[in-house]
PDB file of C-alpha atoms in Angstrom:
ATOM      1  CA  MET A   1     147.830  65.244 199.787  1.00  0.00           C
ATOM      2  CA  SER A   2     146.645  68.139 197.632  1.00  0.00           C
ATOM      3  CA  GLY A   3     147.862  66.269 194.534  1.00  0.00           C
ATOM      4  CA  ILE A   4     145.722  63.257 195.428  1.00  0.00           C
ATOM      5  CA  VAL A   5     142.742  65.535 196.006  1.00  0.00           C
ATOM      6  CA  LYS A   6     143.262  67.200 192.632  1.00  0.00           C
ATOM      7  CA  LYS A   7     143.457  63.832 190.874  1.00  0.00           C
ATOM      8  CA  ALA A   8     140.363  62.617 192.665  1.00  0.00           C
ATOM      9  CA  THR A   9     138.551  65.820 191.702  1.00  0.00           C
ATOM     10  CA  VAL A  10     139.511  65.389 188.065  1.00  0.00           C
ATOM     11  CA  VAL A  11     138.327  61.772 188.092  1.00  0.00           C
ATOM     12  CA  LEU A  12     135.007  62.794 189.646  1.00  0.00           C
ATOM     13  CA  LEU A  13     134.538  65.538 187.069  1.00  0.00           C
ATOM     14  CA  VAL A  14     135.235  63.109 184.229  1.00  0.00           C
ATOM     15  CA  LEU A  15     132.804  60.560 185.648  1.00  0.00           C
ATOM     16  CA  ALA A  16     130.175  63.243 186.156  1.00  0.00           C
ATOM     17  CA  GLY A  17     130.663  64.378 182.560  1.00  0.00           C
ATOM     18  CA  LEU A  18     130.320  60.837 181.254  1.00  0.00           C
ATOM     19  CA  TYR A  19     127.180  60.350 183.340  1.00  0.00           C
ATOM     20  CA  PHE A  20     125.398  63.624 182.635  1.00  0.00           C
ATOM     21  CA  MET A  21     126.690  64.961 179.304  1.00  0.00           C
ATOM     22  CA  PRO A  22     125.563  63.831 175.841  1.00  0.00           C
ATOM     23  CA  LEU A  23     128.474  62.216 174.043  1.00  0.00           C
ATOM     24  CA  PHE A  24     128.288  60.342 170.752  1.00  0.00           C
ATOM     25  CA  VAL A  25     126.678  57.448 168.895  1.00  0.00           C
ATOM     26  CA  THR A  26     128.287  54.034 168.620  1.00  0.00           C
ATOM     27  CA  ASP A  27     127.553  50.563 167.205  1.00  0.00           C
ATOM     28  CA  VAL A  28     126.083  48.005 169.618  1.00  0.00           C
ATOM     29  CA  ALA A  29     125.511  44.347 168.696  1.00  0.00           C
ATOM     30  CA  ASP A  30     122.392  42.495 169.818  1.00  0.00           C
ATOM     31  CA  ASP A  31     122.228  38.819 170.806  1.00  0.00           C
ATOM     32  CA  GLN A  32     122.043  37.848 167.122  1.00  0.00           C
ATOM     33  CA  GLY A  33     125.211  39.770 166.295  1.00  0.00           C
ATOM     34  CA  MET A  34     123.311  42.457 164.342  1.00  0.00           C
ATOM     35  CA  VAL A  35     124.412  46.045 164.910  1.00  0.00           C
ATOM     36  CA  TRP A  36     122.268  48.938 166.151  1.00  0.00           C
ATOM     37  CA  LYS A  37     123.137  52.625 166.262  1.00  0.00           C
ATOM     38  CA  ALA A  38     122.942  53.483 169.963  1.00  0.00           C
ATOM     39  CA  PRO A  39     124.227  55.947 172.601  1.00  0.00           C
ATOM     40  CA  PHE A  40     127.769  55.559 173.907  1.00  0.00           C
ATOM     41  CA  GLY A  41     128.060  53.398 177.010  1.00  0.00           C
ATOM     42  CA  VAL A  42     125.032  51.121 176.481  1.00  0.00           C
ATOM     43  CA  SER A  43     124.759  47.345 176.299  1.00  0.00           C
ATOM     44  CA  PHE A  44     122.080  45.316 174.548  1.00  0.00           C
ATOM     45  CA  ASP A  45     119.473  43.981 176.974  1.00  0.00           C
ATOM     46  CA  LYS A  46     116.505  42.475 175.115  1.00  0.00           C
ATOM     47  CA  MET A  47     114.119  42.682 172.174  1.00  0.00           C
ATOM     48  CA  THR A  48     110.338  42.398 172.066  1.00  0.00           C
ATOM     49  CA  ASP A  49     107.918  42.399 169.146  1.00  0.00           C
ATOM     50  CA  ASN A  50     107.972  46.200 168.998  1.00  0.00           C
ATOM     51  CA  SER A  51     111.015  47.422 170.939  1.00  0.00           C
ATOM     52  CA  VAL A  52     114.717  46.960 171.607  1.00  0.00           C
ATOM     53  CA  VAL A  53     116.130  47.775 175.051  1.00  0.00           C
ATOM     54  CA  PHE A  54     119.662  48.800 176.035  1.00  0.00           C
ATOM     55  CA  THR A  55     121.007  49.280 179.564  1.00  0.00           C
ATOM     56  CA  SER A  56     123.519  51.883 180.696  1.00  0.00           C
ATOM     57  CA  TRP A  57     125.043  53.596 183.735  1.00  0.00           C
ATOM     58  CA  ARG A  58     124.490  57.031 182.127  1.00  0.00           C
ATOM     59  CA  SER A  59     121.750  59.524 182.960  1.00  0.00           C
ATOM     60  CA  ALA A  60     118.384  59.542 181.214  1.00  0.00           C
ATOM     61  CA  TYR A  61     119.088  63.037 179.891  1.00  0.00           C
ATOM     62  CA  ALA A  62     122.378  62.002 178.272  1.00  0.00           C
ATOM     63  CA  LEU A  63     120.871  58.804 176.870  1.00  0.00           C
ATOM     64  CA  GLY A  64     117.928  60.712 175.425  1.00  0.00           C
ATOM     65  CA  ARG A  65     120.096  63.253 173.637  1.00  0.00           C
ATOM     66  CA  ASP A  66     122.350  60.560 172.182  1.00  0.00           C
ATOM     67  CA  ALA A  67     119.377  58.324 171.266  1.00  0.00           C
ATOM     68  CA  GLU A  68     117.935  61.225 169.246  1.00  0.00           C
ATOM     69  CA  ASN A  69     121.169  61.398 167.242  1.00  0.00           C
ATOM     70  CA  ALA A  70     121.299  57.596 166.964  1.00  0.00           C
ATOM     71  CA  VAL A  71     117.883  57.149 165.358  1.00  0.00           C
ATOM     72  CA  HIS A  72     118.643  59.993 162.941  1.00  0.00           C
ATOM     73  CA  ALA A  73     121.476  57.835 161.611  1.00  0.00           C
ATOM     74  CA  TYR A  74     118.764  55.738 159.965  1.00  0.00           C
ATOM     75  CA  GLU A  75     116.723  56.688 156.919  1.00  0.00           C
ATOM     76  CA  GLU A  76     114.165  59.315 157.923  1.00  0.00           C
ATOM     77  CA  GLU A  77     110.751  58.974 156.289  1.00  0.00           C
ATOM     78  CA  GLY A  78     107.468  60.780 156.796  1.00  0.00           C
ATOM     79  CA  CYS A  79     104.098  59.172 156.163  1.00  0.00           C
ATOM     80  CA  TYR A  80     100.579  58.995 157.616  1.00  0.00           C
ATOM     81  CA  GLY A  81     101.316  62.158 159.626  1.00  0.00           C
ATOM     82  CA  ASN A  82     104.279  60.615 161.500  1.00  0.00           C
ATOM     83  CA  THR A  83     108.073  60.485 161.236  1.00  0.00           C
ATOM     84  CA  TYR A  84     109.806  57.094 161.086  1.00  0.00           C
ATOM     85  CA  PHE A  85     113.464  56.070 160.912  1.00  0.00           C
ATOM     86  CA  TYR A  86     113.849  52.963 158.799  1.00  0.00           C
ATOM     87  CA  ASP A  87     116.577  50.498 159.814  1.00  0.00           C
ATOM     88  CA  GLU A  88     117.121  48.362 156.722  1.00  0.00           C
ATOM     89  CA  VAL A  89     119.364  45.852 158.532  1.00  0.00           C
ATOM     90  CA  HIS A  90     116.663  44.910 161.042  1.00  0.00           C
ATOM     91  CA  ASP A  91     113.785  45.820 158.689  1.00  0.00           C
ATOM     92  CA  VAL A  92     112.020  47.945 161.301  1.00  0.00           C
ATOM     93  CA  SER A  93     110.634  51.501 161.379  1.00  0.00           C
ATOM     94  CA  ILE A  94     111.631  53.284 164.590  1.00  0.00           C
ATOM     95  CA  TYR A  95     109.045  55.851 165.696  1.00  0.00           C
ATOM     96  CA  GLY A  96     110.243  56.859 169.174  1.00  0.00           C
ATOM     97  CA  HIS A  97     112.521  56.237 172.115  1.00  0.00           C
ATOM     98  CA  GLY A  98     112.353  56.443 175.911  1.00  0.00           C
ATOM     99  CA  GLU A  99     114.874  56.595 178.734  1.00  0.00           C
ATOM    100  CA  GLU A 100     115.040  55.826 182.466  1.00  0.00           C
ATOM    101  CA  SER A 101     117.739  56.659 185.006  1.00  0.00           C
ATOM    102  CA  GLY A 102     118.963  54.107 187.503  1.00  0.00           C
ATOM    103  CA  PHE A 103     121.698  51.568 188.097  1.00  0.00           C
ATOM    104  CA  PRO A 104     121.498  50.436 185.457  1.00  0.00           C
ATOM    105  CA  GLY A 105     119.439  52.932 183.496  1.00  0.00           C
ATOM    106  CA  SER A 106     117.916  52.082 180.146  1.00  0.00           C
ATOM    107  CA  VAL A 107     117.048  53.400 176.720  1.00  0.00           C
ATOM    108  CA  VAL A 108     114.413  51.769 174.514  1.00  0.00           C
ATOM    109  CA  TYR A 109     113.640  52.190 170.806  1.00  0.00           C
ATOM    110  CA  TYR A 110     110.007  51.657 169.798  1.00  0.00           C
ATOM    111  CA  TYR A 111     109.393  50.323 166.301  1.00  0.00           C
ATOM    112  CA  GLU A 112     106.983  48.688 163.887  1.00  0.00           C
ATOM    113  CA  PRO A 113     108.161  45.722 161.783  1.00  0.00           C
ATOM    114  CA  GLY A 114     108.982  46.462 158.149  1.00  0.00           C
ATOM    115  CA  ASN A 115     109.108  49.756 156.286  1.00  0.00           C
ATOM    116  CA  ILE A 116     105.895  51.476 157.374  1.00  0.00           C
ATOM    117  CA  CYS A 117     106.196  54.086 154.631  1.00  0.00           C
ATOM    118  CA  SER A 118     106.492  51.566 151.803  1.00  0.00           C
ATOM    119  CA  GLY A 119     103.803  52.420 149.270  1.00  0.00           C
ATOM    120  CA  TRP A 120     103.167  55.882 150.709  1.00  0.00           C
ATOM    121  CA  THR A 121     102.062  58.510 148.236  1.00  0.00           C
ATOM    122  CA  LEU A 122     101.582  62.268 148.565  1.00  0.00           C
ATOM    123  CA  ASP A 123      98.163  62.011 146.919  1.00  0.00           C
ATOM    124  CA  ASP A 124      95.956  62.838 149.922  1.00  0.00           C
ATOM    125  CA  GLU A 125      93.032  60.796 148.623  1.00  0.00           C
ATOM    126  CA  ILE A 126      95.233  57.703 148.826  1.00  0.00           C
ATOM    127  CA  ALA A 127      97.699  58.586 151.577  1.00  0.00           C
ATOM    128  CA  TRP A 128      94.837  59.289 153.971  1.00  0.00           C
ATOM    129  CA  PRO A 129      92.520  56.330 153.430  1.00  0.00           C
ATOM    130  CA  PHE A 130      89.368  55.561 155.386  1.00  0.00           C
ATOM    131  CA  GLY A 131      90.957  55.208 158.810  1.00  0.00           C
ATOM    132  CA  ASP A 132      91.726  52.100 160.829  1.00  0.00           C
ATOM    133  CA  PRO A 133      89.207  49.391 159.816  1.00  0.00           C
ATOM    134  CA  ASP A 134      89.261  48.083 163.371  1.00  0.00           C
ATOM    135  CA  ASP A 135      87.990  51.469 164.587  1.00  0.00           C
ATOM    136  CA  ALA A 136      85.298  51.564 161.885  1.00  0.00           C
ATOM    137  CA  TYR A 137      84.013  48.072 162.614  1.00  0.00           C
ATOM    138  CA  THR A 138      81.935  48.734 165.740  1.00  0.00           C
ATOM    139  CA  GLY A 139      78.437  50.029 165.075  1.00  0.00           C
ATOM    140  CA  LEU A 140      78.849  49.990 161.300  1.00  0.00           C
ATOM    141  CA  THR A 141      75.601  49.850 159.288  1.00  0.00           C
ATOM    142  CA  LYS A 142      74.709  49.419 155.628  1.00  0.00           C
ATOM    143  CA  GLU A 143      73.412  52.998 155.475  1.00  0.00           C
ATOM    144  CA  THR A 144      76.529  54.602 156.959  1.00  0.00           C
ATOM    145  CA  SER A 145      78.760  52.490 154.697  1.00  0.00           C
ATOM    146  CA  LEU A 146      76.897  53.655 151.613  1.00  0.00           C
ATOM    147  CA  GLU A 147      77.091  57.260 152.807  1.00  0.00           C
ATOM    148  CA  GLN A 148      80.862  56.937 153.148  1.00  0.00           C
ATOM    149  CA  GLY A 149      81.104  55.779 149.547  1.00  0.00           C
ATOM    150  CA  TRP A 150      82.425  52.344 150.487  1.00  0.00           C
ATOM    151  CA  LEU A 151      81.606  49.245 148.474  1.00  0.00           C
ATOM    152  CA  VAL A 152      78.709  47.433 150.151  1.00  0.00           C
ATOM    153  CA  ILE A 153      77.798  43.767 149.641  1.00  0.00           C
ATOM    154  CA  GLU A 154      74.675  42.484 151.357  1.00  0.00           C
ATOM    155  CA  ASP A 155      73.933  38.745 151.401  1.00  0.00           C
ATOM    156  CA  GLY A 156      75.970  38.270 148.234  1.00  0.00           C
ATOM    157  CA  ASP A 157      74.546  41.222 146.263  1.00  0.00           C
ATOM    158  CA  CYS A 158      76.603  44.345 145.583  1.00  0.00           C
ATOM    159  CA  LEU A 159      74.561  47.494 146.275  1.00  0.00           C
ATOM    160  CA  ASN A 160      76.842  50.038 144.562  1.00  0.00           C
ATOM    161  CA  ILE A 161      78.781  48.306 141.779  1.00  0.00           C
ATOM    162  CA  PRO A 162      80.103  51.613 140.260  1.00  0.00           C
ATOM    163  CA  VAL A 163      82.322  52.041 143.357  1.00  0.00           C
ATOM    164  CA  TYR A 164      84.075  48.781 142.548  1.00  0.00           C
ATOM    165  CA  ASN A 165      84.240  49.526 138.822  1.00  0.00           C
ATOM    166  CA  ASP A 166      86.061  52.796 139.549  1.00  0.00           C
ATOM    167  CA  PHE A 167      88.577  50.974 141.743  1.00  0.00           C
ATOM    168  CA  SER A 168      89.072  48.183 139.187  1.00  0.00           C
ATOM    169  CA  ARG A 169      89.694  50.703 136.430  1.00  0.00           C
ATOM    170  CA  MET A 170      92.350  52.515 138.502  1.00  0.00           C
ATOM    171  CA  VAL A 171      94.074  49.209 139.326  1.00  0.00           C
ATOM    172  CA  LYS A 172      94.272  48.319 135.633  1.00  0.00           C
ATOM    173  CA  GLN A 173      95.703  51.772 134.891  1.00  0.00           C
ATOM    174  CA  GLY A 174      98.305  51.424 137.648  1.00  0.00           C
ATOM    175  CA  VAL A 175      96.872  54.326 139.662  1.00  0.00           C
ATOM    176  CA  PHE A 176      97.589  54.107 143.401  1.00  0.00           C
ATOM    177  CA  CYS A 177      94.167  53.607 144.952  1.00  0.00           C
ATOM    178  CA  TYR A 178      92.248  52.334 147.980  1.00  0.00           C
ATOM    179  CA  LEU A 179      88.976  50.439 148.339  1.00  0.00           C
ATOM    180  CA  ARG A 180      87.028  49.608 151.470  1.00  0.00           C
ATOM    181  CA  THR A 181      84.417  46.875 151.158  1.00  0.00           C
ATOM    182  CA  VAL A 182      81.864  46.125 153.875  1.00  0.00           C
ATOM    183  CA  ILE A 183      80.229  42.705 153.574  1.00  0.00           C
ATOM    184  CA  PHE A 184      76.957  42.160 155.456  1.00  0.00           C
ATOM    185  CA  GLU A 185      75.895  38.536 155.920  1.00  0.00           C
ATOM    186  CA  GLY A 186      72.782  38.085 158.033  1.00  0.00           C
ATOM    187  CA  ASN A 187      73.450  39.723 161.415  1.00  0.00           C
ATOM    188  CA  THR A 188      77.220  39.916 160.947  1.00  0.00           C
ATOM    189  CA  HIS A 189      79.558  41.991 158.839  1.00  0.00           C
ATOM    190  CA  ARG A 190      83.228  42.135 157.933  1.00  0.00           C
ATOM    191  CA  ILE A 191      85.545  44.683 156.331  1.00  0.00           C
ATOM    192  CA  VAL A 192      88.057  44.168 153.514  1.00  0.00           C
ATOM    193  CA  ASP A 193      90.453  47.029 152.679  1.00  0.00           C
ATOM    194  CA  ILE A 194      92.597  46.855 149.515  1.00  0.00           C
ATOM    195  CA  GLN A 195      95.349  49.353 148.730  1.00  0.00           C
ATOM    196  CA  LEU A 196      97.472  49.386 145.581  1.00  0.00           C
ATOM    197  CA  CYS A 197     100.809  50.742 146.797  1.00  0.00           C
ATOM    198  CA  GLU A 198     103.562  52.585 144.959  1.00  0.00           C
ATOM    199  CA  ASP A 199     105.737  49.471 144.868  1.00  0.00           C
ATOM    200  CA  GLY A 200     103.002  47.615 142.947  1.00  0.00           C
ATOM    201  CA  HIS A 201     101.971  45.388 145.848  1.00  0.00           C
ATOM    202  CA  PHE A 202      98.437  45.082 147.165  1.00  0.00           C
ATOM    203  CA  ARG A 203      98.001  45.669 150.902  1.00  0.00           C
ATOM    204  CA  VAL A 204      94.922  43.840 152.181  1.00  0.00           C
ATOM    205  CA  ILE A 205      93.418  44.256 155.661  1.00  0.00           C
ATOM    206  CA  ARG A 206      90.524  42.010 156.722  1.00  0.00           C
ATOM    207  CA  CYS A 207      88.501  42.558 159.895  1.00  0.00           C
ATOM    208  CA  ASP A 208      85.710  40.579 161.500  1.00  0.00           C
ATOM    209  CA  GLU A 209      84.137  40.734 164.955  1.00  0.00           C
ATOM    210  CA  THR A 210      87.231  39.248 166.624  1.00  0.00           C
ATOM    211  CA  SER A 211      90.346  40.572 164.896  1.00  0.00           C
ATOM    212  CA  CYS A 212      92.067  42.217 161.924  1.00  0.00           C
ATOM    213  CA  GLU A 213      94.649  40.589 159.678  1.00  0.00           C
ATOM    214  CA  GLU A 214      96.986  42.256 157.174  1.00  0.00           C
ATOM    215  CA  GLU A 215      98.708  40.614 154.201  1.00  0.00           C
ATOM    216  CA  GLU A 216     100.588  41.724 151.097  1.00  0.00           C
ATOM    217  CA  TYR A 217      99.938  40.296 147.631  1.00  0.00           C
ATOM    218  CA  ILE A 218     101.605  40.872 144.288  1.00  0.00           C
ATOM    219  CA  ARG A 219      98.624  40.446 141.973  1.00  0.00           C
ATOM    220  CA  LEU A 220      94.849  41.020 141.837  1.00  0.00           C
ATOM    221  CA  ASN A 221      92.374  39.965 139.182  1.00  0.00           C
ATOM    222  CA  ASP A 222      88.605  40.178 138.745  1.00  0.00           C
ATOM    223  CA  PHE A 223      87.794  38.440 135.471  1.00  0.00           C
ATOM    224  CA  GLU A 224      84.065  38.464 134.781  1.00  0.00           C
ATOM    225  CA  GLU A 225      82.307  35.105 134.932  1.00  0.00           C
ATOM    226  CA  ALA A 226      79.650  33.909 132.457  1.00  0.00           C
ATOM    227  CA  ASP A 227      76.865  34.983 134.846  1.00  0.00           C
ATOM    228  CA  GLY A 228      78.254  38.535 135.024  1.00  0.00           C
ATOM    229  CA  SER A 229      79.739  38.219 138.518  1.00  0.00           C
ATOM    230  CA  LYS A 230      83.337  39.250 139.310  1.00  0.00           C
ATOM    231  CA  PRO A 231      85.206  37.174 141.892  1.00  0.00           C
ATOM    232  CA  VAL A 232      88.039  39.321 143.266  1.00  0.00           C
ATOM    233  CA  TYR A 233      91.165  37.209 143.731  1.00  0.00           C
ATOM    234  CA  VAL A 234      94.617  38.102 145.085  1.00  0.00           C
ATOM    235  CA  TYR A 235      97.864  36.145 144.721  1.00  0.00           C
ATOM    236  CA  GLN A 236     101.045  35.980 146.767  1.00  0.00           C
ATOM    237  CA  GLU A 237     103.020  34.612 143.810  1.00  0.00           C
ATOM    238  CA  ASN A 238     103.164  35.735 140.214  1.00  0.00           C
ATOM    239  CA  SER A 239     103.007  32.435 138.388  1.00  0.00           C
ATOM    240  CA  ALA A 240     100.473  30.298 136.566  1.00  0.00           C
ATOM    241  CA  LEU A 241     100.520  27.836 139.482  1.00  0.00           C
ATOM    242  CA  ALA A 242      99.861  30.490 142.140  1.00  0.00           C
ATOM    243  CA  GLU A 243      96.890  29.729 144.383  1.00  0.00           C
ATOM    244  CA  PRO A 244      94.129  32.360 144.145  1.00  0.00           C
ATOM    245  CA  GLU A 245      92.643  33.742 147.351  1.00  0.00           C
ATOM    246  CA  LEU A 246      89.062  34.983 147.114  1.00  0.00           C
ATOM    247  CA  LEU A 247      88.369  38.288 148.878  1.00  0.00           C
ATOM    248  CA  PHE A 248      84.736  38.751 147.801  1.00  0.00           C
ATOM    249  CA  THR A 249      82.516  38.562 144.718  1.00  0.00           C
ATOM    250  CA  VAL A 250      80.933  41.563 143.000  1.00  0.00           C
ATOM    251  CA  LYS A 251      77.550  40.759 141.437  1.00  0.00           C
TER     252      LYS A 251
END
């Protein structure tokens, strides 16, 4: 009888160790057959637009310790004051994880699509741009925009052309730079942010009273027209047949 008790005790100790103790990182396939680095003893559950969830019978403490090691298996990058772990296979930047105990328990990775740090530079004037345009939109006025040194266009006329000329010159020189343009039209306004990134792409964010949209382009031009105005175009393709997309006109 004592032998059975000893064996049962050993089994219980092993199970308790597996439940409570951090162990190691393993590969776990999702429903598309793509592999994630994840804690031992988890199974893929689901994906959302900004997270991937695994379930497990292990404790939240053990999952959390192993999840910390798991995300560090990816490429660590620092930008915009945060640390990200870029998973090239899934093309996502993991910025955190969370765990819950239970039967089953769960561990979730939180991420943003793409490589968030692509185009990051250590030049503070570029790396720390003007803040989220969505946050700046509410209550914005022509006077405050001019005070901030942003390009201001009112009813088609540019009020501070030298701001754009400085940006245009830096673009032509290949200097990583950032321009915020606020366009006032009657009683409405919109924001257009342009950033020339380290990889040579142009990151463009456009905001109006309802939403913000972000796109990447590979080319920008602002050839001067006969009347002296400069339409600012961006292109998603680098060919003679590429369709230009007008952001605004400086005149």
